[in-house]
Amino acid sequence: MQIITGFILAIIIAYLAYRAHSLSQSGALAATIVGTLIFGLGGLEWAILLLAFFITSSALGRLFKERKRGLNEKYSKGDQRDAGQVFGNGGLATGFVLLHAFYPGSMIGWVGYAAALAAVNADTWATELGVLNPHPPRLITRLNRVVEKGTSGGISVTGTVASLAGAALIGILAATFAPQPASWTLSLVITFSGLAGSLFDSFLGATVQAMYYCPTDKKETEKHPFHTCGTETVHIRGWQWLNNDWVNFACGAFGVVIALALAFA
Ligand SMILES: [Zn+2]
């Protein structure tokens, strides 16, 4: 029964997000799958964490749309999240709700789920709010090197504080809605893991993430095969398979590894 309720709620939310241009058609379909499984197999407590991520990231994306105008071409995709982004951000969390369905007595499902969401939430908050930093960001691998705003691998004080806040929100919710009584240590573990995952995301962006170049605009971009201007982009560095969606997935995975190590070691 709960899976049907989950399906109905997921389809309503995905439809509203589609109408609000927060999700593309493929993104709405993917969000319906993710939402149905998380609400259907986890329940309301699990859905609250997912909604906290989904609502705040959509709202922040909308709020700072103007500020990011001109920067958007640097990111591989616009504000409408497609299936790749939905699975990149929510796929790992969905895996942990499945684990919970098989082993409901274990806390691993909940800790992994919360850590995966904390990491992608931290990363999204950092990306959306980082543009408010008064100074251009610095490369995470070489802090003495100033880079253009929106460059993958760039970090700033505002972005890092936003990342910490984004992780802390999921951390607090994770301790509040844990299926078994949890201490506030869980909040700290999830917050720290989320921040670590987000920094790992920047690290990958600065090192091995696939980067392209638009010969028309003479600009570095994540967009491939075509830039916003329509020109075919040229691969300049990084692993070609490691696009933004896989980097988001890795961000969550890194957060999960840290959280499980801290919580169960
Ligand atoms: Zn171009």
Coordinates of C-alpha atoms and ligand atoms in Angstrom, one line a residue:
M1 CA 0.0 0.0 0.0
Q2 CA 2.8 2.4 0.9
I3 CA 4.4 1.9 -2.5
I4 CA 1.2 3.1 -4.2
T5 CA 1.0 6.2 -1.9
G6 CA 4.7 6.8 -2.7
F7 CA 4.0 6.5 -6.4
I8 CA 1.1 9.0 -6.3
L9 CA 3.0 11.5 -4.2
A10 CA 6.1 11.1 -6.4
I11 CA 4.2 11.6 -9.6
I12 CA 2.5 14.8 -8.2
I13 CA 5.8 16.3 -7.1
A14 CA 7.6 15.3 -10.3
Y15 CA 4.8 16.8 -12.4
L16 CA 4.9 20.1 -10.4
A17 CA 8.6 20.3 -10.7
Y18 CA 8.3 19.6 -14.5
R19 CA 5.7 22.4 -14.8
A20 CA 8.0 24.7 -12.8
H21 CA 10.9 23.8 -15.2
S22 CA 13.0 22.4 -12.4
L23 CA 12.9 19.0 -14.1
S24 CA 13.0 18.0 -17.8
Q25 CA 10.8 15.2 -19.1
S26 CA 13.4 12.5 -18.5
G27 CA 14.2 14.1 -15.1
A28 CA 10.5 14.0 -14.0
L29 CA 10.4 10.3 -15.0
A30 CA 13.6 9.5 -13.0
A31 CA 12.4 11.5 -10.0
T32 CA 9.1 9.5 -10.1
I33 CA 11.1 6.3 -9.9
V34 CA 13.5 7.6 -7.1
G35 CA 10.6 9.1 -5.2
T36 CA 8.4 6.0 -5.4
L37 CA 11.1 3.7 -4.1
I38 CA 12.2 6.1 -1.3
F39 CA 8.7 6.8 0.0
G40 CA 7.4 3.4 -0.8
L41 CA 10.2 1.4 0.8
G42 CA 11.4 3.9 3.4
G43 CA 8.3 5.9 4.4
L44 CA 7.7 9.5 5.4
E45 CA 11.0 9.9 7.4
W46 CA 13.0 8.9 4.4
A47 CA 11.0 11.1 2.1
I48 CA 11.6 14.1 4.3
L49 CA 15.4 14.0 3.7
L50 CA 14.9 13.6 0.0
L51 CA 12.4 16.5 -0.1
A52 CA 14.7 18.7 1.9
F53 CA 17.4 18.2 -0.8
F54 CA 15.0 18.5 -3.7
I55 CA 13.1 21.6 -2.5
T56 CA 16.2 23.5 -1.3
S57 CA 18.2 22.8 -4.4
S58 CA 15.4 23.7 -6.8
A59 CA 14.7 26.9 -4.8
L60 CA 18.3 27.9 -4.7
G61 CA 18.7 27.2 -8.4
R62 CA 15.7 29.5 -9.1
L63 CA 16.7 32.2 -6.6
F64 CA 20.1 32.8 -8.1
K65 CA 19.2 32.2 -11.7
E66 CA 20.0 35.9 -12.6
R67 CA 23.4 35.8 -10.9
K68 CA 24.3 32.7 -12.7
R69 CA 23.3 34.0 -16.1
G70 CA 26.5 33.9 -18.2
L71 CA 27.9 31.3 -15.9
N72 CA 25.4 28.7 -16.9
E73 CA 27.3 27.9 -20.1
K74 CA 30.2 26.7 -18.0
Y75 CA 28.0 24.1 -16.3
S76 CA 27.2 21.2 -18.5
K77 CA 23.4 21.6 -18.0
G78 CA 21.0 24.4 -17.3
D79 CA 18.5 24.6 -14.4
Q80 CA 16.2 21.8 -15.7
R81 CA 17.5 18.6 -14.2
D82 CA 17.4 15.6 -16.5
A83 CA 17.5 11.9 -15.7
G84 CA 21.3 11.8 -15.6
Q85 CA 21.3 14.5 -12.9
V86 CA 18.5 12.9 -10.9
F87 CA 20.2 9.5 -10.8
G88 CA 23.6 11.2 -10.3
N89 CA 22.2 12.9 -7.2
G90 CA 19.7 10.4 -6.0
G91 CA 20.7 7.0 -7.4
L92 CA 23.0 6.1 -4.5
A93 CA 20.5 7.2 -1.9
T94 CA 17.9 4.9 -3.6
G95 CA 20.4 2.0 -3.4
F96 CA 20.5 2.5 0.4
V97 CA 16.7 2.5 0.7
L98 CA 16.7 -0.9 -1.1
L99 CA 19.3 -2.1 1.4
H100 CA 17.1 -1.0 4.2
A101 CA 14.2 -2.9 2.7
F102 CA 16.2 -6.1 2.8
Y103 CA 17.8 -5.4 6.2
P104 CA 15.3 -3.2 8.1
G105 CA 17.1 -3.8 11.5
S106 CA 20.4 -2.4 10.3
M107 CA 21.3 1.3 10.6
I108 CA 23.7 1.0 7.6
G109 CA 20.8 1.8 5.2
W110 CA 19.9 5.0 7.0
V111 CA 23.5 6.2 7.6
G112 CA 24.4 5.6 3.9
Y113 CA 21.2 7.1 2.7
A114 CA 21.6 10.3 4.8
A115 CA 25.3 10.6 3.9
A116 CA 24.7 10.3 0.2
L117 CA 22.0 13.0 0.3
A118 CA 24.1 15.2 2.6
A119 CA 27.0 15.1 0.1
V120 CA 24.9 16.0 -2.9
N121 CA 23.0 18.6 -0.9
A122 CA 26.3 20.2 0.3
D123 CA 27.6 20.2 -3.3
T124 CA 24.4 21.8 -4.7
W125 CA 24.3 24.5 -2.0
A126 CA 28.0 25.2 -2.6
T127 CA 27.4 25.5 -6.4
E128 CA 24.3 27.7 -6.0
L129 CA 25.5 30.0 -3.2
G130 CA 29.2 30.0 -4.1
V131 CA 28.5 32.6 -6.8
L132 CA 27.7 35.1 -4.0
N133 CA 31.4 35.0 -2.9
P134 CA 32.8 38.5 -3.5
H135 CA 36.1 37.2 -4.8
P136 CA 36.7 34.7 -7.6
P137 CA 37.3 31.1 -6.4
R138 CA 40.6 29.3 -6.0
L139 CA 41.5 25.9 -7.3
I140 CA 41.1 23.2 -4.6
T141 CA 44.3 21.5 -5.7
R142 CA 46.3 24.7 -5.9
L143 CA 44.9 27.3 -3.5
N144 CA 47.2 30.0 -4.7
R145 CA 45.6 29.8 -8.1
V146 CA 42.6 32.1 -8.7
V147 CA 40.1 30.8 -11.3
E148 CA 37.0 32.2 -13.0
K149 CA 33.7 31.8 -11.2
G150 CA 31.9 28.6 -12.1
T151 CA 35.2 26.7 -12.9
S152 CA 35.0 23.1 -11.9
G153 CA 37.3 22.5 -9.0
G154 CA 37.1 26.1 -7.8
I155 CA 36.3 26.7 -4.1
S156 CA 35.5 29.8 -2.1
V157 CA 34.8 30.7 1.5
T158 CA 31.1 31.4 0.8
G159 CA 30.8 28.1 -1.2
T160 CA 32.4 26.1 1.6
V161 CA 30.2 27.6 4.3
A162 CA 27.2 26.9 2.1
S163 CA 28.4 23.4 1.7
L164 CA 28.7 22.9 5.5
A165 CA 25.2 24.4 6.0
G166 CA 23.7 22.1 3.3
A167 CA 25.3 19.1 4.9
A168 CA 24.2 20.2 8.4
L169 CA 20.6 20.5 7.3
I170 CA 20.6 16.8 6.2
G171 CA 22.6 15.9 9.3
I172 CA 20.0 17.4 11.7
L173 CA 17.1 15.8 9.8
A174 CA 19.0 12.4 9.8
A175 CA 19.2 12.4 13.6
T176 CA 15.7 13.7 14.1
F177 CA 14.0 11.2 11.8
A178 CA 16.3 8.2 12.3
P179 CA 14.3 4.9 12.3
Q180 CA 16.0 3.9 15.5
P181 CA 16.8 6.3 18.3
A182 CA 20.0 8.2 17.2
S183 CA 22.3 10.5 19.1
W184 CA 23.3 13.9 17.9
T185 CA 26.7 12.4 17.0
L186 CA 24.9 11.1 13.9
S187 CA 24.2 14.7 12.9
L188 CA 27.9 15.5 13.2
V189 CA 29.0 12.4 11.3
I190 CA 26.5 13.1 8.5
T191 CA 27.5 16.8 8.3
F192 CA 31.2 16.1 8.2
S193 CA 30.7 13.3 5.6
G194 CA 28.6 15.6 3.4
L195 CA 31.2 18.4 3.5
A196 CA 33.9 15.8 2.7
G197 CA 31.9 14.5 -0.3
S198 CA 31.4 18.0 -1.6
L199 CA 35.1 18.8 -1.4
F200 CA 35.8 15.5 -3.1
D201 CA 33.5 16.7 -5.9
S202 CA 35.6 19.8 -6.3
F203 CA 38.8 17.7 -6.2
L204 CA 37.5 15.6 -9.1
G205 CA 36.5 18.7 -11.0
A206 CA 40.0 20.1 -10.7
T207 CA 41.7 16.8 -11.7
V208 CA 40.0 14.0 -13.6
Q209 CA 36.5 15.3 -14.6
A210 CA 36.1 15.5 -18.4
M211 CA 36.6 19.1 -19.6
Y212 CA 35.9 20.5 -23.0
Y213 CA 36.8 23.7 -24.9
C214 CA 34.6 25.8 -27.2
P215 CA 36.7 27.0 -30.1
T216 CA 34.1 29.7 -31.0
D217 CA 33.9 31.3 -27.5
K218 CA 37.5 30.3 -26.6
K219 CA 36.1 29.0 -23.2
E220 CA 36.5 25.9 -21.1
T221 CA 33.2 24.1 -20.5
E222 CA 31.7 20.9 -19.2
K223 CA 29.3 20.8 -22.2
H224 CA 29.6 18.0 -24.7
P225 CA 29.2 17.3 -27.5
F226 CA 27.8 20.8 -28.2
H227 CA 28.3 24.1 -26.4
T228 CA 25.4 26.5 -25.8
C229 CA 26.4 28.4 -28.9
G230 CA 26.0 25.2 -31.0
T231 CA 29.7 24.7 -31.7
E232 CA 31.1 21.2 -31.2
T233 CA 33.3 21.2 -28.1
V234 CA 36.8 19.6 -28.0
H235 CA 38.1 17.4 -25.2
I236 CA 41.0 19.1 -23.4
R237 CA 41.5 17.2 -20.2
G238 CA 40.1 14.6 -17.8
W239 CA 38.6 11.1 -18.3
Q240 CA 36.0 11.4 -21.0
W241 CA 33.5 9.0 -19.3
L242 CA 33.7 11.1 -16.1
N243 CA 31.0 13.6 -16.8
N244 CA 29.2 15.8 -14.2
D245 CA 26.6 13.1 -13.4
W246 CA 29.3 10.6 -12.5
V247 CA 31.1 13.2 -10.5
N248 CA 27.9 13.8 -8.5
F249 CA 27.6 10.1 -7.9
A250 CA 31.2 10.0 -6.7
C251 CA 30.6 12.9 -4.4
G252 CA 27.8 10.9 -2.7
A253 CA 29.9 7.7 -2.7
F254 CA 32.8 9.5 -1.0
G255 CA 30.4 10.9 1.7
V256 CA 29.0 7.4 2.3
V257 CA 32.4 5.8 2.7
I258 CA 33.4 8.5 5.3
A259 CA 30.1 8.2 7.2
L260 CA 30.1 4.4 7.4
A261 CA 33.8 4.5 8.5
L262 CA 33.0 7.0 11.2
A263 CA 29.7 5.5 12.3
F264 CA 30.7 1.9 12.5
A265 CA 34.4 2.0 13.2
Ligands
ZN1 ZN 30.6 28.3 -27.6

